[in-house]
Amino acid sequence: MTITQLQYVLAVAEHKNFTLAAEKCFVTQPTLSMQIQKIEEELNILIFDRSKKPIQLTDIGQKIVNQAKNIVNEADRIKDIVEQQKGFIGGEFRLGIIPTIMPTLLPMFLNNFIKKYPKVKLLIEELNTDEIIVKLKNGHLDAAIAATPLEDEKIKEIVLYFEPFVAYIPEHHHSFQKEEIEVADLNINEILLLQDGHCFRDGILNLCKNGTDVDQNNFQIQSGSFETLIKLADEGLGTTLLPYLHTLDLKESDKLKLRNFKEPKPAREVSLIYPKSELKMQIIDAIRSTIAGVVKGAIVFQNVQIISPLQKK
């Protein structure tokens, strides 16, 4: 059997369809099917149960797929070792970034990175954390930037910075007169939240709920953007919390409505995450060092309390 044949097996296992897998591998469907059949004949087993729709792995097929992932990763590592030995930092690199980090962090480091490492072709996707984890494990991303800790044994994390939560409180609110606020000043039922799927939303719920349920009798407004939440707060519909970096570009009139938390300030941990296979580490290190250079001046908070992005059970 060959590495290419194993790659075909992994493609079918992921897409559960021979035609789609062939498209993703840039070969014809008969070619892909024939190569997989050759492996099955060589091993005298069936990897896939073709009678089911969508196609399913057999029990032994699942074990073969698990091992095939290791083999393909190790084959990729050989190329990686050679590139590192040559000191080469280049090639295609697929990076995922969560939506609440993308608009603030990416403009801060991208221009510096592409100037310093012109041979790297960055392919950047905006994805939520769940999508990122799946794509990292399936080999469709090389690394990602997300809120951590994720407590996933198959993923490694390098902390980039800690980003405090900042409250946005309009003039009519009773906490507006306070110079600094505490978590106890917040009422979860009046905080305008991002919609489901955003880990920043889960962080706010972890920070504020204290074991109580959100009041379902009051109206609830959830949005996909901080800009919308700010406008709704200004209309008297509640307050909201923002990541610190997002507050830097607000209008001066809106900055007057920002309130920092007392120390230790609740914050999210932002990390560069990647699979345990540790491929393309020279590019991962280059991204890390570039980001470290630009956030040093913007993020200077030390006394913080990390709020988990994981949903509480």
Short mmCIF file of N, CA, C and O in Angstrom, two decimals, residues 6-109:
data_model
loop_
_atom_site.label_atom_id
_atom_site.label_comp_id
_atom_site.label_asym_id
_atom_site.label_seq_id
_atom_site.Cartn_x
_atom_site.Cartn_y
_atom_site.Cartn_z
N LEU A 6 -3.56 5.59 1.16
CA LEU A 6 -4.06 5.90 2.50
C LEU A 6 -4.75 7.26 2.53
O LEU A 6 -5.74 7.45 3.24
N GLN A 7 -4.23 8.21 1.76
CA GLN A 7 -4.88 9.52 1.68
C GLN A 7 -6.27 9.40 1.06
O GLN A 7 -7.21 10.08 1.48
N TYR A 8 -6.41 8.53 0.09
CA TYR A 8 -7.73 8.28 -0.51
C TYR A 8 -8.70 7.69 0.51
O TYR A 8 -9.87 8.07 0.59
N VAL A 9 -8.20 6.74 1.31
CA VAL A 9 -9.03 6.12 2.35
C VAL A 9 -9.51 7.19 3.34
O VAL A 9 -10.68 7.23 3.71
N LEU A 10 -8.60 8.06 3.75
CA LEU A 10 -8.96 9.11 4.70
C LEU A 10 -9.99 10.07 4.10
O LEU A 10 -10.89 10.54 4.80
N ALA A 11 -9.88 10.36 2.83
CA ALA A 11 -10.82 11.26 2.17
C ALA A 11 -12.23 10.66 2.14
O ALA A 11 -13.22 11.34 2.42
N VAL A 12 -12.33 9.37 1.83
CA VAL A 12 -13.64 8.72 1.81
C VAL A 12 -14.21 8.63 3.23
O VAL A 12 -15.41 8.84 3.45
N ALA A 13 -13.34 8.33 4.20
CA ALA A 13 -13.79 8.24 5.59
C ALA A 13 -14.36 9.58 6.05
O ALA A 13 -15.34 9.62 6.81
N GLU A 14 -13.76 10.68 5.60
CA GLU A 14 -14.24 12.00 6.02
C GLU A 14 -15.53 12.39 5.31
O GLU A 14 -16.48 12.86 5.94
N HIS A 15 -15.57 12.21 3.99
CA HIS A 15 -16.70 12.72 3.20
C HIS A 15 -17.83 11.69 3.03
O HIS A 15 -18.93 12.05 2.60
N LYS A 16 -17.52 10.43 3.36
CA LYS A 16 -18.53 9.36 3.27
C LYS A 16 -19.17 9.27 1.88
O LYS A 16 -20.34 8.93 1.72
N ASN A 17 -18.35 9.57 0.87
CA ASN A 17 -18.84 9.56 -0.50
C ASN A 17 -17.63 9.46 -1.43
O ASN A 17 -16.71 10.28 -1.33
N PHE A 18 -17.62 8.48 -2.32
CA PHE A 18 -16.47 8.26 -3.18
C PHE A 18 -16.30 9.39 -4.19
O PHE A 18 -15.18 9.83 -4.46
N THR A 19 -17.39 9.88 -4.75
CA THR A 19 -17.30 10.94 -5.75
C THR A 19 -16.75 12.22 -5.16
O THR A 19 -15.85 12.85 -5.72
N LEU A 20 -17.28 12.61 -3.99
CA LEU A 20 -16.81 13.83 -3.34
C LEU A 20 -15.36 13.70 -2.90
O LEU A 20 -14.56 14.63 -3.04
N ALA A 21 -15.00 12.53 -2.38
CA ALA A 21 -13.62 12.29 -1.95
C ALA A 21 -12.67 12.40 -3.14
O ALA A 21 -11.57 12.96 -3.02
N ALA A 22 -13.08 11.88 -4.30
CA ALA A 22 -12.24 11.96 -5.50
C ALA A 22 -12.03 13.41 -5.92
O ALA A 22 -10.93 13.80 -6.31
N GLU A 23 -13.09 14.21 -5.83
CA GLU A 23 -12.98 15.63 -6.18
C GLU A 23 -11.98 16.32 -5.26
O GLU A 23 -11.16 17.13 -5.71
N LYS A 24 -12.05 16.02 -3.95
CA LYS A 24 -11.15 16.65 -3.00
C LYS A 24 -9.70 16.21 -3.21
O LYS A 24 -8.77 16.94 -2.86
N CYS A 25 -9.51 15.01 -3.75
CA CYS A 25 -8.16 14.49 -3.99
C CYS A 25 -7.67 14.78 -5.41
O CYS A 25 -6.56 14.38 -5.78
N PHE A 26 -8.52 15.43 -6.23
CA PHE A 26 -8.18 15.80 -7.60
C PHE A 26 -7.86 14.60 -8.48
O PHE A 26 -6.90 14.61 -9.26
N VAL A 27 -8.64 13.54 -8.31
CA VAL A 27 -8.54 12.35 -9.17
C VAL A 27 -9.94 11.95 -9.60
O VAL A 27 -10.93 12.45 -9.07
N THR A 28 -10.02 11.06 -10.57
CA THR A 28 -11.34 10.57 -11.00
C THR A 28 -11.88 9.59 -9.96
O THR A 28 -11.10 8.95 -9.23
N GLN A 29 -13.18 9.46 -9.93
CA GLN A 29 -13.79 8.54 -8.97
C GLN A 29 -13.37 7.08 -9.23
O GLN A 29 -13.07 6.35 -8.27
N PRO A 30 -13.32 6.61 -10.51
CA PRO A 30 -12.86 5.23 -10.74
C PRO A 30 -11.43 4.99 -10.25
O PRO A 30 -11.13 3.92 -9.71
N THR A 31 -10.55 5.99 -10.41
CA THR A 31 -9.16 5.83 -9.95
C THR A 31 -9.12 5.67 -8.44
O THR A 31 -8.45 4.77 -7.91
N LEU A 32 -9.84 6.54 -7.74
CA LEU A 32 -9.85 6.46 -6.28
C LEU A 32 -10.44 5.14 -5.80
O LEU A 32 -9.89 4.47 -4.92
N SER A 33 -11.55 4.73 -6.39
CA SER A 33 -12.20 3.47 -5.99
C SER A 33 -11.28 2.28 -6.22
O SER A 33 -11.20 1.37 -5.39
N MET A 34 -10.57 2.30 -7.36
CA MET A 34 -9.69 1.17 -7.69
C MET A 34 -8.54 1.07 -6.68
O MET A 34 -8.19 -0.03 -6.23
N GLN A 35 -7.97 2.23 -6.29
CA GLN A 35 -6.85 2.22 -5.36
C GLN A 35 -7.28 1.73 -3.97
O GLN A 35 -6.54 1.01 -3.29
N ILE A 36 -8.47 2.13 -3.54
CA ILE A 36 -8.97 1.66 -2.25
C ILE A 36 -9.27 0.17 -2.31
O ILE A 36 -8.98 -0.58 -1.36
N GLN A 37 -9.80 -0.27 -3.42
CA GLN A 37 -10.09 -1.70 -3.58
C GLN A 37 -8.80 -2.51 -3.54
O GLN A 37 -8.76 -3.62 -2.98
N LYS A 38 -7.71 -1.95 -4.06
CA LYS A 38 -6.42 -2.66 -4.03
C LYS A 38 -5.96 -2.87 -2.58
O LYS A 38 -5.44 -3.94 -2.24
N ILE A 39 -6.14 -1.86 -1.74
CA ILE A 39 -5.76 -2.02 -0.33
C ILE A 39 -6.62 -3.09 0.33
O ILE A 39 -6.12 -3.94 1.08
N GLU A 40 -7.91 -3.04 0.06
CA GLU A 40 -8.82 -4.03 0.67
C GLU A 40 -8.46 -5.44 0.23
O GLU A 40 -8.49 -6.39 1.03
N GLU A 41 -8.09 -5.60 -1.04
CA GLU A 41 -7.70 -6.93 -1.54
C GLU A 41 -6.38 -7.37 -0.92
O GLU A 41 -6.20 -8.54 -0.56
N GLU A 42 -5.46 -6.41 -0.78
CA GLU A 42 -4.16 -6.73 -0.18
C GLU A 42 -4.32 -7.18 1.26
O GLU A 42 -3.65 -8.12 1.71
N LEU A 43 -5.22 -6.52 2.01
CA LEU A 43 -5.42 -6.86 3.41
C LEU A 43 -6.49 -7.93 3.62
O LEU A 43 -6.66 -8.44 4.72
N ASN A 44 -7.22 -8.22 2.54
CA ASN A 44 -8.29 -9.23 2.59
C ASN A 44 -9.38 -8.84 3.60
O ASN A 44 -9.87 -9.67 4.37
N ILE A 45 -9.73 -7.56 3.61
CA ILE A 45 -10.82 -7.06 4.47
C ILE A 45 -11.58 -5.96 3.71
O ILE A 45 -11.16 -5.52 2.65
N LEU A 46 -12.71 -5.54 4.28
CA LEU A 46 -13.44 -4.39 3.74
C LEU A 46 -13.26 -3.21 4.69
O LEU A 46 -13.55 -3.32 5.89
N ILE A 47 -12.78 -2.10 4.15
CA ILE A 47 -12.63 -0.89 4.95
C ILE A 47 -13.95 -0.16 5.07
O ILE A 47 -14.29 0.39 6.12
N PHE A 48 -14.73 -0.17 3.98
CA PHE A 48 -15.99 0.56 3.94
C PHE A 48 -17.17 -0.38 3.69
O PHE A 48 -17.06 -1.34 2.92
N ASP A 49 -18.28 -0.07 4.35
CA ASP A 49 -19.54 -0.77 4.09
C ASP A 49 -20.29 0.05 3.05
O ASP A 49 -20.92 1.05 3.35
N ARG A 50 -20.19 -0.39 1.79
CA ARG A 50 -20.76 0.36 0.68
C ARG A 50 -22.28 0.20 0.56
O ARG A 50 -22.93 0.90 -0.22
N SER A 51 -22.85 -0.71 1.33
CA SER A 51 -24.31 -0.93 1.26
C SER A 51 -25.08 0.15 2.00
O SER A 51 -26.29 0.30 1.81
N LYS A 52 -24.39 0.90 2.86
CA LYS A 52 -25.06 1.94 3.64
C LYS A 52 -24.92 3.30 2.97
O LYS A 52 -23.94 3.58 2.29
N LYS A 53 -25.91 4.12 3.17
CA LYS A 53 -25.90 5.49 2.64
C LYS A 53 -26.10 6.46 3.80
O LYS A 53 -27.14 6.40 4.46
N PRO A 54 -25.15 7.35 4.08
CA PRO A 54 -23.85 7.45 3.41
C PRO A 54 -22.94 6.28 3.78
O PRO A 54 -23.22 5.54 4.72
N ILE A 55 -21.87 6.13 3.02
CA ILE A 55 -20.93 5.04 3.24
C ILE A 55 -20.38 5.09 4.67
O ILE A 55 -20.08 6.16 5.20
N GLN A 56 -20.28 3.92 5.30
CA GLN A 56 -19.79 3.83 6.68
C GLN A 56 -18.52 2.99 6.74
O GLN A 56 -18.29 2.11 5.91
N LEU A 57 -17.70 3.28 7.75
CA LEU A 57 -16.53 2.45 8.00
C LEU A 57 -16.95 1.15 8.68
O LEU A 57 -17.87 1.14 9.51
N THR A 58 -16.30 0.06 8.32
CA THR A 58 -16.47 -1.18 9.07
C THR A 58 -15.69 -1.04 10.38
O THR A 58 -14.92 -0.09 10.56
N ASP A 59 -15.86 -1.98 11.28
CA ASP A 59 -15.12 -1.93 12.54
C ASP A 59 -13.61 -1.94 12.31
O ASP A 59 -12.86 -1.15 12.89
N ILE A 60 -13.15 -2.86 11.45
CA ILE A 60 -11.73 -2.91 11.16
C ILE A 60 -11.30 -1.69 10.35
O ILE A 60 -10.19 -1.18 10.47
N GLY A 61 -12.23 -1.17 9.54
CA GLY A 61 -11.95 0.03 8.75
C GLY A 61 -11.66 1.23 9.63
O GLY A 61 -10.77 2.04 9.33
N GLN A 62 -12.39 1.34 10.74
CA GLN A 62 -12.16 2.45 11.67
C GLN A 62 -10.76 2.38 12.25
O GLN A 62 -10.06 3.40 12.39
N LYS A 63 -10.31 1.17 12.59
CA LYS A 63 -8.95 1.00 13.14
C LYS A 63 -7.90 1.34 12.09
O LYS A 63 -6.86 1.93 12.40
N ILE A 64 -8.17 0.96 10.84
CA ILE A 64 -7.23 1.26 9.76
C ILE A 64 -7.14 2.77 9.53
O ILE A 64 -6.06 3.32 9.33
N VAL A 65 -8.28 3.45 9.57
CA VAL A 65 -8.30 4.90 9.38
C VAL A 65 -7.51 5.59 10.49
O VAL A 65 -6.74 6.52 10.23
N ASN A 66 -7.69 5.14 11.72
CA ASN A 66 -6.94 5.73 12.84
C ASN A 66 -5.43 5.61 12.62
O ASN A 66 -4.66 6.54 12.87
N GLN A 67 -5.00 4.43 12.15
CA GLN A 67 -3.58 4.22 11.91
C GLN A 67 -3.11 4.99 10.67
O GLN A 67 -1.99 5.53 10.64
N ALA A 68 -3.97 5.07 9.65
CA ALA A 68 -3.62 5.80 8.43
C ALA A 68 -3.36 7.27 8.72
O ALA A 68 -2.45 7.88 8.12
N LYS A 69 -4.11 7.85 9.63
CA LYS A 69 -3.89 9.26 10.00
C LYS A 69 -2.48 9.44 10.56
O LYS A 69 -1.78 10.39 10.22
N ASN A 70 -2.06 8.49 11.41
CA ASN A 70 -0.71 8.56 11.98
C ASN A 70 0.36 8.44 10.90
O ASN A 70 1.35 9.17 10.90
N ILE A 71 0.13 7.50 9.97
CA ILE A 71 1.13 7.25 8.91
C ILE A 71 1.25 8.46 7.99
O ILE A 71 2.36 8.90 7.65
N VAL A 72 0.13 9.03 7.57
CA VAL A 72 0.15 10.20 6.68
C VAL A 72 0.80 11.39 7.39
O VAL A 72 1.59 12.13 6.79
N ASN A 73 0.49 11.57 8.67
CA ASN A 73 1.11 12.66 9.44
C ASN A 73 2.62 12.48 9.52
O ASN A 73 3.38 13.44 9.37
N GLU A 74 3.05 11.24 9.75
CA GLU A 74 4.49 10.99 9.87
C GLU A 74 5.19 11.17 8.53
O GLU A 74 6.34 11.61 8.46
N ALA A 75 4.49 10.84 7.43
CA ALA A 75 5.06 11.06 6.10
C ALA A 75 5.24 12.56 5.86
O ALA A 75 6.26 13.01 5.31
N ASP A 76 4.23 13.35 6.27
CA ASP A 76 4.33 14.81 6.14
C ASP A 76 5.47 15.35 7.00
O ASP A 76 6.12 16.33 6.65
N ARG A 77 5.71 14.69 8.13
CA ARG A 77 6.76 15.15 9.04
C ARG A 77 8.14 15.05 8.38
O ARG A 77 9.03 15.87 8.65
N ILE A 78 8.33 14.07 7.50
CA ILE A 78 9.62 13.92 6.82
C ILE A 78 9.92 15.16 5.99
O ILE A 78 11.02 15.71 6.02
N LYS A 79 8.90 15.62 5.24
CA LYS A 79 9.09 16.85 4.45
C LYS A 79 9.36 18.03 5.38
O LYS A 79 10.18 18.90 5.09
N ASP A 80 8.66 18.03 6.50
CA ASP A 80 8.79 19.12 7.48
C ASP A 80 10.20 19.16 8.05
O ASP A 80 10.79 20.23 8.22
N ILE A 81 10.77 17.99 8.36
CA ILE A 81 12.12 17.90 8.91
C ILE A 81 13.13 18.46 7.92
O ILE A 81 14.05 19.21 8.28
N VAL A 82 12.96 18.12 6.65
CA VAL A 82 13.87 18.60 5.61
C VAL A 82 13.80 20.12 5.49
O VAL A 82 14.83 20.80 5.41
N GLU A 83 12.58 20.67 5.51
CA GLU A 83 12.41 22.11 5.38
C GLU A 83 13.01 22.85 6.57
O GLU A 83 13.63 23.91 6.42
N GLN A 84 12.83 22.27 7.76
CA GLN A 84 13.41 22.90 8.95
C GLN A 84 14.93 22.86 8.90
O GLN A 84 15.60 23.82 9.29
N GLN A 85 15.48 21.74 8.44
CA GLN A 85 16.93 21.61 8.33
C GLN A 85 17.51 22.65 7.38
O GLN A 85 18.58 23.21 7.60
N LYS A 86 16.75 22.94 6.32
CA LYS A 86 17.20 23.93 5.34
C LYS A 86 16.93 25.36 5.80
O LYS A 86 17.36 26.31 5.16
N GLY A 87 16.19 25.49 6.92
CA GLY A 87 15.84 26.82 7.39
C GLY A 87 14.78 27.48 6.54
O GLY A 87 14.64 28.71 6.56
N PHE A 88 14.03 26.67 5.81
CA PHE A 88 13.01 27.21 4.89
C PHE A 88 11.71 27.52 5.65
O PHE A 88 11.17 26.67 6.33
N ILE A 89 11.26 28.75 5.53
CA ILE A 89 9.97 29.14 6.10
C ILE A 89 9.09 29.60 4.94
O ILE A 89 9.17 30.76 4.50
N GLY A 90 8.29 28.69 4.45
CA GLY A 90 7.48 29.02 3.28
C GLY A 90 6.48 27.92 2.99
O GLY A 90 6.37 26.93 3.72
N GLY A 91 5.73 28.11 1.92
CA GLY A 91 4.72 27.14 1.52
C GLY A 91 3.34 27.55 2.03
O GLY A 91 3.16 28.58 2.67
N GLU A 92 2.38 26.71 1.76
CA GLU A 92 0.99 26.99 2.13
C GLU A 92 0.77 26.70 3.62
O GLU A 92 1.23 25.70 4.14
N PHE A 93 0.06 27.61 4.28
CA PHE A 93 -0.24 27.42 5.70
C PHE A 93 -1.67 27.85 5.95
O PHE A 93 -2.06 28.99 5.68
N ARG A 94 -2.47 26.92 6.47
CA ARG A 94 -3.92 27.16 6.68
C ARG A 94 -4.16 27.53 8.14
O ARG A 94 -3.92 26.73 9.04
N LEU A 95 -4.65 28.75 8.35
CA LEU A 95 -4.84 29.30 9.69
C LEU A 95 -6.31 29.65 9.92
O LEU A 95 -6.92 30.38 9.14
N GLY A 96 -6.88 29.14 11.00
CA GLY A 96 -8.24 29.50 11.39
C GLY A 96 -8.21 30.53 12.52
O GLY A 96 -7.32 30.49 13.36
N ILE A 97 -9.17 31.44 12.51
CA ILE A 97 -9.27 32.45 13.57
C ILE A 97 -10.74 32.61 13.94
O ILE A 97 -11.60 32.70 13.06
N ILE A 98 -11.04 32.66 15.24
CA ILE A 98 -12.44 32.81 15.66
C ILE A 98 -12.92 34.23 15.37
O ILE A 98 -12.13 35.18 15.35
N PRO A 99 -14.24 34.42 15.15
CA PRO A 99 -14.78 35.71 14.71
C PRO A 99 -14.54 36.87 15.67
O PRO A 99 -14.41 38.01 15.23
N THR A 100 -14.47 36.61 16.98
CA THR A 100 -14.30 37.72 17.94
C THR A 100 -12.84 38.14 18.07
O THR A 100 -12.54 39.11 18.78
N ILE A 101 -11.93 37.44 17.41
CA ILE A 101 -10.52 37.80 17.41
C ILE A 101 -10.07 38.32 16.04
O ILE A 101 -9.26 39.24 15.94
N MET A 102 -10.64 37.75 14.99
CA MET A 102 -10.22 38.08 13.61
C MET A 102 -10.16 39.58 13.31
O MET A 102 -9.12 40.09 12.86
N PRO A 103 -11.21 40.37 13.55
CA PRO A 103 -11.19 41.77 13.10
C PRO A 103 -10.23 42.67 13.85
O PRO A 103 -9.82 43.71 13.33
N THR A 104 -9.84 42.28 15.06
CA THR A 104 -8.92 43.14 15.82
C THR A 104 -7.46 42.67 15.70
O THR A 104 -6.57 43.47 15.48
N LEU A 105 -7.22 41.37 15.83
CA LEU A 105 -5.84 40.89 15.84
C LEU A 105 -5.24 40.81 14.44
O LEU A 105 -4.07 41.17 14.23
N LEU A 106 -6.02 40.33 13.46
CA LEU A 106 -5.46 40.11 12.12
C LEU A 106 -4.83 41.38 11.52
O LEU A 106 -3.71 41.32 11.01
N PRO A 107 -5.52 42.54 11.55
CA PRO A 107 -4.88 43.74 10.99
C PRO A 107 -3.62 44.17 11.74
O PRO A 107 -2.78 44.86 11.18
N MET A 108 -3.50 43.74 12.99
CA MET A 108 -2.33 44.12 13.79
C MET A 108 -1.06 43.41 13.34
O MET A 108 0.03 43.98 13.40
N PHE A 109 -1.19 42.13 12.89
CA PHE A 109 0.03 41.37 12.61
C PHE A 109 0.21 40.94 11.16
O PHE A 109 1.34 40.63 10.75
#
